[in-house]
């Protein structure tokens, strides 16, 4: 049985500071808010844009009782809690949280676009989304991004192990 609320998906990624801890903290905050339904495995991917460390990525399924703009505000609050600074497009980040899908809503304005406009172009989003909701991802979409560097590294429990690794093992 599906949980009540609108079925929504957010993509989370991080590549500076302690990415595993930042992702784990964001998931804990979503869980504490009572909206977290499921979490994909963790994926490592090459960055898009300027030279920077690899990303850890995952997708979370949510049951949302507010509207899409409220979900966007929640995503921005998670980023702020991780001390995200927006310096350059596609630059390194402590935490990036994007609204991917929000029920069957389609919207295209300057502040928010649903579905996420580049969802179908990014293997680091499609692979974890396909884990949680295979009916939402086509084989054609997966084939189109098959050459992108993206590797499954483990279940979400891995985040907690990585988050507590010694500082010398962290990506800065």
mmCIF file of C-alpha atoms in Angstrom, residues 47-54 90-92:
data_model
loop_
_atom_site.group_PDB
_atom_site.id
_atom_site.type_symbol
_atom_site.label_atom_id
_atom_site.label_comp_id
_atom_site.label_asym_id
_atom_site.label_seq_id
_atom_site.Cartn_x
_atom_site.Cartn_y
_atom_site.Cartn_z
ATOM 1 C CA UNK A 47 31.436 15.608 -12.087
ATOM 2 C CA UNK A 48 29.868 17.676 -14.835
ATOM 3 C CA UNK A 49 31.573 21.013 -15.434
ATOM 4 C CA UNK A 50 34.781 22.259 -13.822
ATOM 5 C CA UNK A 51 37.443 19.919 -12.443
ATOM 6 C CA UNK A 52 36.433 18.734 -8.981
ATOM 7 C CA UNK A 53 36.102 15.559 -6.879
ATOM 8 C CA UNK A 54 33.690 12.770 -7.799
ATOM 9 C CA UNK A 90 27.945 22.771 -11.830
ATOM 10 C CA UNK A 91 30.669 23.597 -9.313
ATOM 11 C CA UNK A 92 31.611 21.572 -6.242
#
